[in-house]
Every structure is written in C-alpha cells, then in structure tokens.
C-alpha positions as a Markdown table, in Angstrom:
| # | Residue | x | y | z |
|---|---|---|---|---|
| 1 | Unk | -43.2 | 48.9 | 58.1 |
| 2 | Unk | -40.2 | 50.3 | 57.9 |
| 3 | Unk | -38.9 | 53.4 | 59.5 |
| 4 | Unk | -37.9 | 55.0 | 56.5 |
| 5 | Unk | -41.4 | 54.4 | 54.8 |
| 6 | Unk | -43.2 | 55.7 | 58.4 |
| 7 | Unk | -41.4 | 59.1 | 56.8 |
| 8 | Unk | -41.9 | 58.9 | 53.2 |
| 9 | Unk | -44.9 | 60.8 | 53.1 |
| 10 | Unk | -43.0 | 64.0 | 55.2 |
| 11 | Unk | -39.9 | 63.6 | 52.9 |
| 12 | Unk | -39.5 | 66.4 | 50.1 |
| 13 | Unk | -37.3 | 65.7 | 47.0 |
| 14 | Unk | -34.9 | 67.3 | 45.8 |
| 15 | Unk | -34.5 | 68.5 | 42.7 |
| 16 | Unk | -30.9 | 67.2 | 42.3 |
| 17 | Unk | -29.2 | 64.1 | 41.7 |
| 18 | Unk | -27.7 | 62.9 | 45.5 |
| 19 | Unk | -23.9 | 64.9 | 45.8 |
| 20 | Unk | -21.7 | 61.7 | 45.8 |
| 21 | Unk | -22.9 | 58.3 | 47.2 |
| 22 | Unk | -21.0 | 59.1 | 50.0 |
| 23 | Unk | -23.0 | 61.8 | 50.9 |
| 24 | Unk | -27.3 | 62.3 | 51.5 |
| 25 | Unk | -29.0 | 65.4 | 51.8 |
| 26 | Unk | -32.7 | 65.0 | 53.2 |
| 27 | Unk | -35.6 | 67.6 | 53.2 |
| 28 | Unk | -38.0 | 67.0 | 55.2 |
| 29 | Unk | -41.8 | 68.8 | 55.9 |
| 30 | Unk | -42.3 | 70.5 | 58.8 |
| 31 | Unk | -46.6 | 70.8 | 58.7 |
| 32 | Unk | -47.3 | 68.0 | 57.2 |
| 33 | Unk | -45.3 | 65.7 | 60.7 |
| 34 | Unk | -47.0 | 68.1 | 62.9 |
| 35 | Unk | -50.6 | 66.7 | 61.3 |
| 36 | Unk | -48.9 | 63.5 | 61.8 |
| 37 | Unk | -47.8 | 63.9 | 65.4 |
| 38 | Unk | -51.9 | 65.7 | 65.9 |
| 39 | Unk | -53.0 | 62.5 | 64.7 |
| 40 | Unk | -51.0 | 59.7 | 66.9 |
| 41 | Unk | -48.3 | 61.2 | 69.6 |
| 42 | Unk | -46.9 | 58.4 | 70.3 |
| 43 | Unk | -45.2 | 57.7 | 66.9 |
| 44 | Unk | -42.7 | 59.4 | 68.2 |
| 45 | Unk | -41.3 | 56.5 | 70.7 |
| 46 | Unk | -41.3 | 54.4 | 67.9 |
| 47 | Unk | -38.6 | 56.5 | 66.2 |
| 48 | Unk | -36.6 | 58.2 | 68.9 |
| 49 | Unk | -34.0 | 56.0 | 71.5 |
| 50 | Unk | -34.3 | 57.0 | 75.1 |
| 51 | Unk | -32.2 | 60.2 | 75.4 |
| 52 | Unk | -33.4 | 61.3 | 72.6 |
| 53 | Unk | -37.0 | 61.2 | 73.9 |
| 54 | Unk | -35.5 | 63.2 | 77.2 |
| 55 | Unk | -34.2 | 66.1 | 75.6 |
| 56 | Unk | -37.4 | 66.0 | 73.3 |
| 57 | Unk | -39.9 | 65.6 | 76.6 |
| 58 | Unk | -37.8 | 69.1 | 77.4 |
| 59 | Unk | -39.5 | 71.2 | 74.7 |
| 60 | Unk | -42.4 | 73.0 | 76.2 |
| 61 | Unk | -43.1 | 75.2 | 72.9 |
| 62 | Unk | -44.5 | 73.2 | 70.5 |
| 63 | Unk | -43.4 | 74.8 | 66.7 |
| 64 | Unk | -39.5 | 74.3 | 68.4 |
| 65 | Unk | -40.1 | 71.0 | 70.0 |
| 66 | Unk | -41.9 | 70.2 | 66.5 |
| 67 | Unk | -38.3 | 72.1 | 64.7 |
| 68 | Unk | -35.9 | 69.5 | 66.8 |
| 69 | Unk | -38.0 | 66.6 | 66.2 |
| 70 | Unk | -37.9 | 67.0 | 62.1 |
| 71 | Unk | -34.4 | 67.4 | 62.0 |
| 72 | Unk | -33.9 | 64.6 | 64.3 |
| 73 | Unk | -35.9 | 62.4 | 62.0 |
| 74 | Unk | -34.3 | 63.8 | 58.3 |
| 75 | Unk | -30.6 | 63.1 | 59.3 |
| 76 | Unk | -31.8 | 59.8 | 60.5 |
| 77 | Unk | -33.5 | 59.1 | 57.2 |
| 78 | Unk | -29.9 | 60.9 | 55.7 |
| 79 | Unk | -28.2 | 57.6 | 57.3 |
| 80 | Unk | -29.9 | 54.9 | 56.8 |
| 81 | Unk | -29.3 | 56.3 | 53.2 |
| 82 | Unk | -26.0 | 55.1 | 53.6 |
| 83 | Unk | -25.9 | 52.3 | 56.3 |
| 84 | Unk | -25.5 | 48.7 | 54.6 |
| 85 | Unk | -27.6 | 47.3 | 54.3 |
| 86 | Unk | -30.4 | 50.3 | 55.7 |
| 87 | Unk | -33.2 | 47.3 | 56.5 |
| 88 | Unk | -30.2 | 46.2 | 59.5 |
| 89 | Unk | -31.3 | 50.0 | 61.1 |
| 90 | Unk | -33.8 | 51.0 | 63.5 |
| 91 | Unk | -33.9 | 54.8 | 64.1 |
| 92 | Unk | -34.1 | 54.0 | 67.9 |
| 93 | Unk | -30.8 | 52.3 | 67.3 |
| 94 | Unk | -29.7 | 56.1 | 65.8 |
| 95 | Unk | -29.7 | 59.0 | 69.0 |
| 96 | Unk | -28.5 | 62.5 | 67.5 |
| 97 | Unk | -27.6 | 64.5 | 70.8 |
| 98 | Unk | -26.0 | 68.1 | 71.6 |
| 99 | Unk | -22.9 | 67.8 | 72.8 |
| 100 | Unk | -21.3 | 71.2 | 75.1 |
| 101 | Unk | -22.3 | 73.5 | 72.0 |
| 102 | Unk | -25.5 | 72.4 | 71.3 |
| 103 | Unk | -24.4 | 70.8 | 68.0 |
| 104 | Unk | -25.7 | 67.3 | 67.2 |
| 105 | Unk | -23.4 | 64.5 | 67.3 |
| 106 | Unk | -24.5 | 60.8 | 66.4 |
| 107 | Unk | -24.6 | 57.8 | 69.2 |
| 108 | Unk | -25.3 | 55.1 | 67.9 |
| 109 | Unk | -25.7 | 51.7 | 68.7 |
| 110 | Unk | -24.4 | 49.5 | 66.3 |
| 111 | Unk | -21.9 | 46.9 | 66.3 |
| 112 | Unk | -19.5 | 48.4 | 64.7 |
| 113 | Unk | -17.7 | 52.1 | 65.0 |
| 114 | Unk | -19.4 | 54.3 | 62.6 |
| 115 | Unk | -17.9 | 57.5 | 61.2 |
| 116 | Unk | -20.0 | 60.4 | 60.4 |
| 117 | Unk | -20.2 | 64.2 | 60.1 |
| 118 | Unk | -23.6 | 65.1 | 60.6 |
| 119 | Unk | -25.5 | 69.0 | 60.3 |
| 120 | Unk | -29.0 | 69.9 | 61.2 |
| 121 | Unk | -31.0 | 72.8 | 59.8 |
| 122 | Unk | -34.3 | 74.5 | 60.4 |
| 123 | Unk | -36.6 | 77.1 | 58.5 |
| 124 | Unk | -40.7 | 78.2 | 58.3 |
| 125 | Unk | -41.8 | 75.2 | 57.1 |
| 126 | Unk | -38.4 | 72.3 | 56.5 |
| 127 | Unk | -35.9 | 70.7 | 58.6 |
| 128 | Unk | -32.9 | 69.8 | 56.4 |
| 129 | Unk | -30.3 | 67.2 | 57.1 |
| 130 | Unk | -26.9 | 66.3 | 56.0 |
| 131 | Unk | -24.6 | 63.3 | 56.4 |
| 132 | Unk | -21.7 | 62.4 | 55.6 |
| 133 | Unk | -18.9 | 59.8 | 55.6 |
| 134 | Unk | -15.5 | 60.8 | 57.6 |
| 135 | Unk | -15.6 | 64.5 | 57.5 |
| 136 | Unk | -17.2 | 67.1 | 59.2 |
| 137 | Unk | -19.9 | 68.9 | 57.6 |
| 138 | Unk | -22.7 | 72.0 | 57.6 |
| 139 | Unk | -26.2 | 72.7 | 56.4 |
| 140 | Unk | -28.4 | 75.2 | 56.6 |
| 141 | Unk | -31.8 | 76.0 | 54.3 |
| 142 | Unk | -32.9 | 79.4 | 54.9 |
| 143 | Unk | -36.5 | 81.0 | 53.3 |
| 144 | Unk | -36.1 | 84.0 | 51.2 |
| 145 | Unk | -37.3 | 86.6 | 53.4 |
| 146 | Unk | -37.4 | 90.3 | 53.7 |
| 147 | Unk | -36.1 | 90.3 | 57.1 |
| 148 | Unk | -32.9 | 90.2 | 55.4 |
| 149 | Unk | -32.8 | 93.1 | 54.0 |
| 150 | Unk | -32.4 | 94.2 | 58.0 |
| 151 | Unk | -29.4 | 93.0 | 59.1 |
| 152 | Unk | -27.7 | 92.4 | 55.3 |
| 153 | Unk | -25.0 | 94.7 | 56.5 |
| 154 | Unk | -24.1 | 92.1 | 59.6 |
| 155 | Unk | -22.8 | 89.3 | 56.8 |
| 156 | Unk | -23.2 | 90.6 | 53.2 |
| 157 | Unk | -20.3 | 92.6 | 51.8 |
| 158 | Unk | -21.0 | 95.2 | 49.2 |
| 159 | Unk | -18.1 | 92.9 | 47.5 |
| 160 | Unk | -19.6 | 89.8 | 47.8 |
| 161 | Unk | -22.7 | 91.1 | 46.5 |
| 162 | Unk | -22.2 | 91.9 | 43.6 |
| 163 | Unk | -20.6 | 88.6 | 43.1 |
| 164 | Unk | -23.7 | 87.5 | 40.7 |
| 165 | Unk | -24.8 | 87.5 | 38.0 |
| 166 | Unk | -27.1 | 90.9 | 37.5 |
| 167 | Unk | -30.4 | 88.5 | 36.6 |
| 168 | Unk | -30.0 | 87.7 | 40.0 |
| 169 | Unk | -32.7 | 89.2 | 42.6 |
| 170 | Unk | -31.1 | 91.4 | 45.5 |
| 171 | Unk | -33.0 | 89.5 | 47.7 |
| 172 | Unk | -31.7 | 85.7 | 46.5 |
| 173 | Unk | -28.5 | 87.3 | 46.1 |
| 174 | Unk | -29.4 | 87.5 | 50.4 |
| 175 | Unk | -30.6 | 84.6 | 50.8 |
| 176 | Unk | -27.4 | 82.5 | 48.8 |
| 177 | Unk | -25.1 | 84.5 | 51.0 |
| 178 | Unk | -27.1 | 83.9 | 54.4 |
| 179 | Unk | -26.9 | 80.1 | 54.0 |
| 180 | Unk | -24.0 | 79.8 | 52.1 |
| 181 | Unk | -22.2 | 81.7 | 55.5 |
| 182 | Unk | -24.4 | 79.5 | 57.9 |
| 183 | Unk | -23.3 | 76.0 | 55.9 |
| 184 | Unk | -19.4 | 77.1 | 56.1 |
| 185 | Unk | -19.7 | 77.9 | 60.1 |
| 186 | Unk | -21.7 | 74.8 | 61.2 |
| 187 | Unk | -18.4 | 72.8 | 59.5 |
| 188 | Unk | -15.6 | 75.2 | 60.6 |
| 189 | Unk | -16.1 | 77.4 | 63.5 |
| 190 | Unk | -19.3 | 75.1 | 65.1 |
| 191 | Unk | -18.2 | 75.6 | 68.6 |
| 192 | Unk | -17.3 | 79.7 | 67.3 |
| 193 | Unk | -19.9 | 82.4 | 68.7 |
| 194 | Unk | -18.7 | 84.6 | 66.0 |
| 195 | Unk | -18.0 | 84.0 | 62.8 |
| 196 | Unk | -19.2 | 85.7 | 59.5 |
| 197 | Unk | -16.5 | 88.4 | 59.9 |
| 198 | Unk | -14.0 | 84.4 | 59.9 |
| 199 | Unk | -14.8 | 84.1 | 55.8 |
| 200 | Unk | -14.9 | 86.0 | 52.7 |
| 201 | Unk | -16.9 | 85.3 | 49.2 |
| 202 | Unk | -14.8 | 85.0 | 46.6 |
| 203 | Unk | -16.7 | 83.8 | 43.9 |
| 204 | Unk | -19.6 | 82.7 | 43.0 |
| 205 | Unk | -20.8 | 80.8 | 39.8 |
| 206 | Unk | -24.2 | 79.6 | 38.4 |
| 207 | Unk | -23.6 | 76.6 | 37.7 |
| 208 | Unk | -27.1 | 75.1 | 36.7 |
| 209 | Unk | -30.9 | 76.4 | 36.9 |
| 210 | Unk | -30.9 | 77.5 | 40.6 |
| 211 | Unk | -27.8 | 75.6 | 41.1 |
| 212 | Unk | -24.7 | 77.8 | 42.7 |
| 213 | Unk | -21.4 | 77.0 | 43.4 |
| 214 | Unk | -20.4 | 79.7 | 46.4 |
| 215 | Unk | -16.6 | 80.1 | 46.9 |
| 216 | Unk | -15.0 | 81.1 | 50.6 |
| 217 | Unk | -11.6 | 82.2 | 51.7 |
| 218 | Unk | -11.4 | 81.6 | 55.4 |
| 219 | Unk | -9.3 | 83.5 | 58.3 |
| 220 | Unk | -7.1 | 85.9 | 56.8 |
| 221 | Unk | -4.8 | 82.8 | 54.9 |
| 222 | Unk | -5.8 | 83.8 | 51.1 |
| 223 | Unk | -4.8 | 80.2 | 51.1 |
| 224 | Unk | -7.5 | 78.4 | 53.0 |
| 225 | Unk | -10.5 | 78.4 | 51.4 |
| 226 | Unk | -13.6 | 75.8 | 50.8 |
| 227 | Unk | -16.5 | 75.9 | 48.5 |
| 228 | Unk | -20.2 | 75.6 | 49.4 |
| 229 | Unk | -23.3 | 74.4 | 46.8 |
| 230 | Unk | -26.3 | 76.0 | 47.6 |
| 231 | Unk | -29.5 | 75.5 | 45.5 |
| 232 | Unk | -32.9 | 76.9 | 45.1 |
| 233 | Unk | -36.1 | 75.2 | 46.2 |
| 234 | Unk | -39.1 | 77.5 | 45.7 |
| 235 | Unk | -38.9 | 80.5 | 48.3 |
| 236 | Unk | -35.8 | 78.8 | 50.1 |
| 237 | Unk | -32.6 | 78.2 | 49.4 |
| 238 | Unk | -30.9 | 74.9 | 51.0 |
| 239 | Unk | -26.6 | 75.2 | 51.2 |
| 240 | Unk | -23.9 | 72.2 | 52.0 |
| 241 | Unk | -20.4 | 71.9 | 52.3 |
| 242 | Unk | -18.7 | 69.5 | 52.9 |
| 243 | Unk | -14.8 | 69.8 | 55.2 |
| 244 | Unk | -12.2 | 67.3 | 54.1 |
| 245 | Unk | -10.7 | 65.5 | 51.1 |
| 246 | Unk | -14.6 | 66.6 | 50.4 |
| 247 | Unk | -14.0 | 70.7 | 49.8 |
C-alpha cells in the first residue's frame, strides 16, 4: 500500500477543481486521523522522517500534536501529487521542518533539487496544506466562529466589510476577510508578527457558489496588489494565495 493510499480515508474532497497544474491543495480530517492513531500509533513512523519524528515527539499536548501531524501529512500528499512519477517517493523522504520563524520548509532527500512553496493551516476538525511550484504561497482555513465578532476591530475595517454583497452574512464576511488576510500574511509577511495594518481589501467578487476573489492592496503603495481565492466548505472558509507570477 502506498503512503497516499494509507491517507485516502483522511483526505476531504474539495468542491472545486485544482486551481492550476502547478498547485495542489489538500484538506485532512483531524478526528479521523485521531481514530486511526488510537488504533495504530506506529503508523506515524512510516510517514515521518527522523527529523520530523524528533519534532513530533516534543509535543505533549495531544491536540497540538494532532494538528502538527495532520498539516504535515496533508502537505506531503499535496506535494507527491505534483511529483513525477509520484510513486517513486516515500513520505519519509519528504521532511517538513520549521525555519527560524516557525514556518514549514521542505527538506527532501531526493536525487534532484526541489523548488516548491509550502503553507500549512489548521482549524478545529481540519488541517489544510498548499503546495506550488517556484513561488511563495499562503493558505488558511478558518471556522466560522462567533469569536470573530469579538476581535473584528483588529482585522476588518468597515469599508472592507461593506465590499461584500448584501446577501453575504456578516459572520461569513469576517471569516472570509480573516482567512484571506492570514493567507496573504503567510505568503508575503511570514517573518513579521504585525501584518493586518499592512494590507487592505479593495475588492470582493463572488465568482461562483461559495467561491470568492478578494483583491488586496499591500503596504502604502497602491500599485502593489495581490489576489486571494476563498472557498466556503460547510462552516469553514479556505483561503489560498500564490505569489509571483500566479498572484
């Protein structure tokens, strides 16, 4: 059984096609992963590199350990989906370790150099991962929680909230803005702790059922713009952005 087949029951289907042949998104269901690990904890050693096992073993809090593991497995599935041929690589050959800022970075024990952007996120029951070729990227998944109302002044200006069609519920608007800004942060401001003030939503377009494009201006230069795609998955919102030529 291949590593990807071992994860087949964990990965949630996405209700939209892959954005590009150079991009892969993966969504993993964490409660299902927890049940599988409860039955066979040794499965982890077959899917993680030695370096990853060292990081994994440091987590004493079960929830955080599960989120960390789920994000790495989702990322590896997405990455192997881009490799040619995918069957030639084991998950243990693909090591995703944190850099000095805690961001996930791919280290591959392969015969050729790989150049991929990588981003990971998790929220409640899901871990999400985004992989793209030769560009920075960012992904965020956010549950549509009432807690967003409590912090709305931190991240959502009145003018940004008013960009949405009147039919979009207020809480959905906040979840879309939060997830989109978090994705931009990971793509463009990953090494900077303060970022909400460095971007402003300038346009929102609903281009299909539960699918939005959000355009941002970055910094104070009105010429610097980046586009984010956001999809609604039940009561979650999944946002992704690709830097460089894909923005």
